[in-house]
JSON list of C-alpha atoms and ligand atoms in Angstrom, two decimals:
[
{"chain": "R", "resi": 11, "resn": "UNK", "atom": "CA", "xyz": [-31.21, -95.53, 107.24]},
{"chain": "R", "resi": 12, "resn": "UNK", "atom": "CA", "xyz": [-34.49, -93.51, 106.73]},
{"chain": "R", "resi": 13, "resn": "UNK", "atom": "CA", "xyz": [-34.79, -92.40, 110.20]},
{"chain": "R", "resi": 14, "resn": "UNK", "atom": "CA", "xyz": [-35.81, -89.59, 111.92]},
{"chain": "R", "resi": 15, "resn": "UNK", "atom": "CA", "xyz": [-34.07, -89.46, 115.28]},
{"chain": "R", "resi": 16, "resn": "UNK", "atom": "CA", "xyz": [-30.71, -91.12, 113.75]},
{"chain": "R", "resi": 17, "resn": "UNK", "atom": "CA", "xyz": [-31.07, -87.59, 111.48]},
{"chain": "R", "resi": 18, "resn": "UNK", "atom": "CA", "xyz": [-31.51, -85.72, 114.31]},
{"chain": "R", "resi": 19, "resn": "UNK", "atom": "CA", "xyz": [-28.11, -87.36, 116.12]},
{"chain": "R", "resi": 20, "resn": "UNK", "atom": "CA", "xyz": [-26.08, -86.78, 113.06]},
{"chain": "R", "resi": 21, "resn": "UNK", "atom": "CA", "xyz": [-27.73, -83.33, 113.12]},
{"chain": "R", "resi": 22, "resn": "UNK", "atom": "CA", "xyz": [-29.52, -83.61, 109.53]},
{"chain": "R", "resi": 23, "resn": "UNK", "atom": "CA", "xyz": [-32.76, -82.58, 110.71]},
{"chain": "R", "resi": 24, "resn": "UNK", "atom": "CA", "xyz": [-32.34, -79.80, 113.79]},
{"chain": "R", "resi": 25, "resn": "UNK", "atom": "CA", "xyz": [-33.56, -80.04, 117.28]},
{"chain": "R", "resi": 26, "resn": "UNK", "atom": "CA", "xyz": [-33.68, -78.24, 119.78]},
{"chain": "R", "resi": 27, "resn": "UNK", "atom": "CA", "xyz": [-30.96, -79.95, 121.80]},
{"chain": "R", "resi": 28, "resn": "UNK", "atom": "CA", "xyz": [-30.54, -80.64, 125.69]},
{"chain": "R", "resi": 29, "resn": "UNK", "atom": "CA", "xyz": [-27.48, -82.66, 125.94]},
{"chain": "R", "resi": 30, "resn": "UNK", "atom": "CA", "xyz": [-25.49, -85.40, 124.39]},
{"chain": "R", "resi": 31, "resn": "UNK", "atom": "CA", "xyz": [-22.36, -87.59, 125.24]},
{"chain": "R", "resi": 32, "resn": "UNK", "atom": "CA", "xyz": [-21.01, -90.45, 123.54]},
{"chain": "R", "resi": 33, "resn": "UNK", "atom": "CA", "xyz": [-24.27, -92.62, 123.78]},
{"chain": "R", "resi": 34, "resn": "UNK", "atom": "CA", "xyz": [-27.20, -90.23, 124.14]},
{"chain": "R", "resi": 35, "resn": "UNK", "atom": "CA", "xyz": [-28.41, -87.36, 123.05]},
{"chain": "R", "resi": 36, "resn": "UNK", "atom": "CA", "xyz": [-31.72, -85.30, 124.39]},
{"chain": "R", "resi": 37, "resn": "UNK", "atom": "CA", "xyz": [-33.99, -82.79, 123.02]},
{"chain": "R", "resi": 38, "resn": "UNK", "atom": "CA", "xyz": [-36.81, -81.13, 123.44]},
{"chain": "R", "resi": 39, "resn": "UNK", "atom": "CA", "xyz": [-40.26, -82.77, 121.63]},
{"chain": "R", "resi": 40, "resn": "UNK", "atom": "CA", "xyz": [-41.07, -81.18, 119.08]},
{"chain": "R", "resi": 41, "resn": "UNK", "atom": "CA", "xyz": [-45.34, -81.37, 120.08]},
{"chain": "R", "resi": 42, "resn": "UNK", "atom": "CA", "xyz": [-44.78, -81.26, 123.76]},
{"chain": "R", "resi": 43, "resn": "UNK", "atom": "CA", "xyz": [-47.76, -82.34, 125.52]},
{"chain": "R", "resi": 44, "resn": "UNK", "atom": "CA", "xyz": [-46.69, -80.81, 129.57]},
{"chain": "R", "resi": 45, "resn": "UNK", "atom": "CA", "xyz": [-44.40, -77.56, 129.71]},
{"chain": "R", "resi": 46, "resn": "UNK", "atom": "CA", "xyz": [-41.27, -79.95, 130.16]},
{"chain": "R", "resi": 47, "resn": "UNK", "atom": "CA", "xyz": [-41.38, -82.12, 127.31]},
{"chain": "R", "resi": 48, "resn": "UNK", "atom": "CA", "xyz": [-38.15, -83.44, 126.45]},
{"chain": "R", "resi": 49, "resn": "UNK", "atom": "CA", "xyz": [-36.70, -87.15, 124.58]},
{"chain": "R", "resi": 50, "resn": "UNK", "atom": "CA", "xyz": [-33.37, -89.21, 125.32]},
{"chain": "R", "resi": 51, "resn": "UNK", "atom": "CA", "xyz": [-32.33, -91.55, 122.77]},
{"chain": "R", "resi": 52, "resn": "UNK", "atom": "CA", "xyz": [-29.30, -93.75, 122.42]},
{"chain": "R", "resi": 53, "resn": "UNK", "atom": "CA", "xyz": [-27.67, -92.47, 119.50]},
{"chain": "R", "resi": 54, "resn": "UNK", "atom": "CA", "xyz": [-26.91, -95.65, 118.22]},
{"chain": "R", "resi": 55, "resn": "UNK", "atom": "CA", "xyz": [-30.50, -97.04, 116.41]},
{"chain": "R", "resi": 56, "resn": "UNK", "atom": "CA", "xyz": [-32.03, -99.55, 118.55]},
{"chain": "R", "resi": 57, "resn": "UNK", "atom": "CA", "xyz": [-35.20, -99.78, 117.45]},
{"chain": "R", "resi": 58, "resn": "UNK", "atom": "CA", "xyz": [-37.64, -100.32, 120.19]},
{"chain": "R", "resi": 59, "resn": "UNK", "atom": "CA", "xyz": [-37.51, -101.71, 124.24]},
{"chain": "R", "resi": 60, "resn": "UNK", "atom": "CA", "xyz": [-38.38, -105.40, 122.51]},
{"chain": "R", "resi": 61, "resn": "UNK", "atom": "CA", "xyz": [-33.96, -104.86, 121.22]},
{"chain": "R", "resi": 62, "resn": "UNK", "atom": "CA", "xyz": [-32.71, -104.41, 124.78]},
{"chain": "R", "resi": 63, "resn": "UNK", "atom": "CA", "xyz": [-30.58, -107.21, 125.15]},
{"chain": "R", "resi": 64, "resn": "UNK", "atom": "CA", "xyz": [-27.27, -107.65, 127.10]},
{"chain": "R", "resi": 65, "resn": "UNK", "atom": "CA", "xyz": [-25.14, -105.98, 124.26]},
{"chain": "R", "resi": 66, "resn": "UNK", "atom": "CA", "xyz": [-27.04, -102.83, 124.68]},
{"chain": "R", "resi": 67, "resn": "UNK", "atom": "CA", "xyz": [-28.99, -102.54, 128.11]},
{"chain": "R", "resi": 68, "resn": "UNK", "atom": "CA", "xyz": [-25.95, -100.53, 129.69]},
{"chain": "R", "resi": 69, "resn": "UNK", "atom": "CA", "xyz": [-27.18, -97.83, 127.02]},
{"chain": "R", "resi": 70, "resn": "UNK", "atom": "CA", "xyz": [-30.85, -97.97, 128.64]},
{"chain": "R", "resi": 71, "resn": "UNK", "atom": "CA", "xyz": [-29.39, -98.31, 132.17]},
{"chain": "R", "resi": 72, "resn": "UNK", "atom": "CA", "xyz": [-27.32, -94.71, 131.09]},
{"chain": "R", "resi": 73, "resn": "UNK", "atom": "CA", "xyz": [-30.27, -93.06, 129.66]},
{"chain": "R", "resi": 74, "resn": "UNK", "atom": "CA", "xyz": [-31.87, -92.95, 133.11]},
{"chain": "R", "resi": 75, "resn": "UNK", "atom": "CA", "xyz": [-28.63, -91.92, 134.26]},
{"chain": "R", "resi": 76, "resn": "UNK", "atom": "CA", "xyz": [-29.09, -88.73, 132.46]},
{"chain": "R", "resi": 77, "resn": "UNK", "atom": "CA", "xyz": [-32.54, -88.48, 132.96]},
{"chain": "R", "resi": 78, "resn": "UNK", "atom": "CA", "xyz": [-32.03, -87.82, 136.78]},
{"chain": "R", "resi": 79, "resn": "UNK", "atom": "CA", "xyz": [-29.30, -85.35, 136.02]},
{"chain": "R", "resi": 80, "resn": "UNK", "atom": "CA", "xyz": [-31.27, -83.66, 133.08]},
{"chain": "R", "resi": 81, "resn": "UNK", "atom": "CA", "xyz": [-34.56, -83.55, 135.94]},
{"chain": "R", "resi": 82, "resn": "UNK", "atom": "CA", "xyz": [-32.50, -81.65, 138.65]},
{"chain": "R", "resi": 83, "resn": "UNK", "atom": "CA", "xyz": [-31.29, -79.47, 135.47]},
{"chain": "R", "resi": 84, "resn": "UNK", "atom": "CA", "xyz": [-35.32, -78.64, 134.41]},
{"chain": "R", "resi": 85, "resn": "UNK", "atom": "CA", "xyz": [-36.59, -78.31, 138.25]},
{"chain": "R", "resi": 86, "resn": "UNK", "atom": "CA", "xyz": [-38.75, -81.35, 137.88]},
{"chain": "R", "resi": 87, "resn": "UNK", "atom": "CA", "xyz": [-36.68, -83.57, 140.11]},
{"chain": "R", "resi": 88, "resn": "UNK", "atom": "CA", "xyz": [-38.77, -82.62, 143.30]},
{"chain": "R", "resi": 89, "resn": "UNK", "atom": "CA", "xyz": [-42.04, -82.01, 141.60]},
{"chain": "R", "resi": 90, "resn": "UNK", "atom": "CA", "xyz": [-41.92, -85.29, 140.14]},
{"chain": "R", "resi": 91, "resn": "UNK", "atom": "CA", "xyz": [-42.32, -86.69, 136.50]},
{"chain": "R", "resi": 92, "resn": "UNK", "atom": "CA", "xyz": [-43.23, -89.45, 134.17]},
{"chain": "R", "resi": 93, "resn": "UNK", "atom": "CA", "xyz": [-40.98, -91.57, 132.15]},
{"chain": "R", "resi": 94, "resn": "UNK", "atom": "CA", "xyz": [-42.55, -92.85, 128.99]},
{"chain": "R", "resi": 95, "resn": "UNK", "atom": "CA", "xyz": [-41.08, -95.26, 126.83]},
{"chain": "R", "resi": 96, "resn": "UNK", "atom": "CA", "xyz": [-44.25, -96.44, 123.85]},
{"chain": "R", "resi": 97, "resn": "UNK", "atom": "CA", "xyz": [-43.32, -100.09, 122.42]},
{"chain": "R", "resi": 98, "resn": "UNK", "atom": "CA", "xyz": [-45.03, -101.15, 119.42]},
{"chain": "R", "resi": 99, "resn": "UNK", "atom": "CA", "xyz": [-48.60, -100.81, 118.00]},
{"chain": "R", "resi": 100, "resn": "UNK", "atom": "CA", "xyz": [-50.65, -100.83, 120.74]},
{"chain": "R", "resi": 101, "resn": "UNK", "atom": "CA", "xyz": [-47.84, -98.65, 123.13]},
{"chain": "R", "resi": 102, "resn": "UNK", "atom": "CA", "xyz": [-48.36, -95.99, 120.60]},
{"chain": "R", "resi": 103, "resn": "UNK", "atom": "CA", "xyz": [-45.29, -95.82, 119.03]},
{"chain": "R", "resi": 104, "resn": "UNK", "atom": "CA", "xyz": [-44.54, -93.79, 116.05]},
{"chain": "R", "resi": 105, "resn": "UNK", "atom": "CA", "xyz": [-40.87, -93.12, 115.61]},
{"chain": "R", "resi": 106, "resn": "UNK", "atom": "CA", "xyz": [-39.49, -96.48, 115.55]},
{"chain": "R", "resi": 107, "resn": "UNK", "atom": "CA", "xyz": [-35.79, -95.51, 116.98]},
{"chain": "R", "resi": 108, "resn": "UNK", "atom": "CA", "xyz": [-36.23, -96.04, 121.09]},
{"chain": "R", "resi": 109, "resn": "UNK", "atom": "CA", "xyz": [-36.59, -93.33, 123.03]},
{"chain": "R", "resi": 110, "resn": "UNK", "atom": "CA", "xyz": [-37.81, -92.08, 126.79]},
{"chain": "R", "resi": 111, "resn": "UNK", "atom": "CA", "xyz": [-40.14, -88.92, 126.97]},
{"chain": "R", "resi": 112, "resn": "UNK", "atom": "CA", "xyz": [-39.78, -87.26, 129.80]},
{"chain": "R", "resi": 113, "resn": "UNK", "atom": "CA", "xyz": [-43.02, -85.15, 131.02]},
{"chain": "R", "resi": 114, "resn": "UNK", "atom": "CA", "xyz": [-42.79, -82.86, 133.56]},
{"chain": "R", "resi": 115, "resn": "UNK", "atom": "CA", "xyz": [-44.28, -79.39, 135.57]},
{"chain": "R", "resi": 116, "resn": "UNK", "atom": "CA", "xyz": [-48.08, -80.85, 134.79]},
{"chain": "R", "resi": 117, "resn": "UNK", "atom": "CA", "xyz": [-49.86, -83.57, 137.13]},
{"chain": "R", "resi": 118, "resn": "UNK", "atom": "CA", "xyz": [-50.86, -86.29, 135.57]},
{"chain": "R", "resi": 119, "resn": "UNK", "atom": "CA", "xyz": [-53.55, -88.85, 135.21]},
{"chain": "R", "resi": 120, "resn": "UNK", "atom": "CA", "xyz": [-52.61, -92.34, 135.18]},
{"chain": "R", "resi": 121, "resn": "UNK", "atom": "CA", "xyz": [-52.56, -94.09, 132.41]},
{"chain": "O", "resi": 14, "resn": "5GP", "atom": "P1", "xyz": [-43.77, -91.92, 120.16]},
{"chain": "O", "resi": 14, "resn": "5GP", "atom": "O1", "xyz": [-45.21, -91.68, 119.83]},
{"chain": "O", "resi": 14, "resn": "5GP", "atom": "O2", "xyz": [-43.08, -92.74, 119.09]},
{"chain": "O", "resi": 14, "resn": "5GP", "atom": "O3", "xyz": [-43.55, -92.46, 121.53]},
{"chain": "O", "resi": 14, "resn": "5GP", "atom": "O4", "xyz": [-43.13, -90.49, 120.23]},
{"chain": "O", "resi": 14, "resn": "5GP", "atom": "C1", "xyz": [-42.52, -89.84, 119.17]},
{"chain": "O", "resi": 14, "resn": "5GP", "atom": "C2", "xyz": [-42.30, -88.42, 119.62]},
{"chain": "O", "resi": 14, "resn": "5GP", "atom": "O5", "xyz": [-41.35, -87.83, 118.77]},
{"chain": "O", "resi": 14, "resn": "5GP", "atom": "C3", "xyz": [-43.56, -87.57, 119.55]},
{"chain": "O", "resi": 14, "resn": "5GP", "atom": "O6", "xyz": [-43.83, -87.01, 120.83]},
{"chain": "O", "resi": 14, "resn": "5GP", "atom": "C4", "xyz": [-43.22, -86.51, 118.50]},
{"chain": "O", "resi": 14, "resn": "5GP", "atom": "O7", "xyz": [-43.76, -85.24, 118.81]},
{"chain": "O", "resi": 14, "resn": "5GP", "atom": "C5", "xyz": [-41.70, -86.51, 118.52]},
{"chain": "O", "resi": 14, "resn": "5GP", "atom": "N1", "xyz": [-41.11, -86.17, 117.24]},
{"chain": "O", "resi": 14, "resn": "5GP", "atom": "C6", "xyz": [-41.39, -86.72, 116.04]},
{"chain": "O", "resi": 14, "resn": "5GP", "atom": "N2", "xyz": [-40.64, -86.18, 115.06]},
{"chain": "O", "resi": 14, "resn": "5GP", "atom": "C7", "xyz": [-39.86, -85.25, 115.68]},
{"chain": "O", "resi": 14, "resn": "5GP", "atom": "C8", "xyz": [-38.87, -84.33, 115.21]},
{"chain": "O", "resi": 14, "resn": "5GP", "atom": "O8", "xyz": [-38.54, -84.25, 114.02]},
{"chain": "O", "resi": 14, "resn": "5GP", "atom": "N3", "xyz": [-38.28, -83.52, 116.13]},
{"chain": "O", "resi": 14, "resn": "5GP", "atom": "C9", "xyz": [-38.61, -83.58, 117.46]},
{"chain": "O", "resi": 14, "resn": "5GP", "atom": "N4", "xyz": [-37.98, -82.75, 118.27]},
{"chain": "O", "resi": 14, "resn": "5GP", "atom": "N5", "xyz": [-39.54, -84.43, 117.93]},
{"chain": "O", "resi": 14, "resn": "5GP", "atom": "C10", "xyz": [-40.16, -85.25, 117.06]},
{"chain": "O", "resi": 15, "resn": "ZN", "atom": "ZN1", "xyz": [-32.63, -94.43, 114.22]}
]
């Protein structure tokens, strides 16, 4: 499949890599837009938060999982951060394999 983040799990396109087990993998963005800019994806292609469904939602439920543990890891778990996940069109989406930005160690505005 012609797609950049399953290329970056099977490690044909590099990344700057954070962590991975047997069902996710993190990196660091490649354009990050705060100082702590990193992405966890299930390594298996699920295309966007519309495919969460009860055959894969332990995946998403494991992702945050990691997120907390990856947050103590980058100092960001006290400071606080922002999960992003961008769905479709008007979410913003442009890599159409799911995945959670994490954004930390810059205060945000919201949205
Ligand atoms: P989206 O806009 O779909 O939510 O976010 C896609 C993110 O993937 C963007 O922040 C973009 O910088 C990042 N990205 C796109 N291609 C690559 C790549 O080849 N390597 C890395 N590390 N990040 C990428
Ligand atoms: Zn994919």
């Amino acid at each position: 499949m012609d797609c950049v983040f399953c290329k970056i799990v099977n490690g044909e396109i590099p990344s700057k890599k954070i962590y991975e087990d047997d069902l996710v993998y993190a990196f660091h963005d490649i354009n990050p837009v705060t100082p702590v800019h990193f992405l966890v994806i299930p390594k298996k292609h699920i295309s966007g938060a519309n495919e969460i469904d009860e055959s894969n939602s332990h995946i998403v439920a494991h992702v945050f999982e990691v997120i907390a543990k990856l947050a103590k890891e980058f100092d960001i778990d006290k400071s606080g951060y922002r999960i992003v996940n961008n769905c479709g069109e008007d979410g913003g989406q442009t890599v159409h394999h799911m995945h959670f930005h994490v954004l930390g160690k810059k205060k945000l505005n919201w949205p």
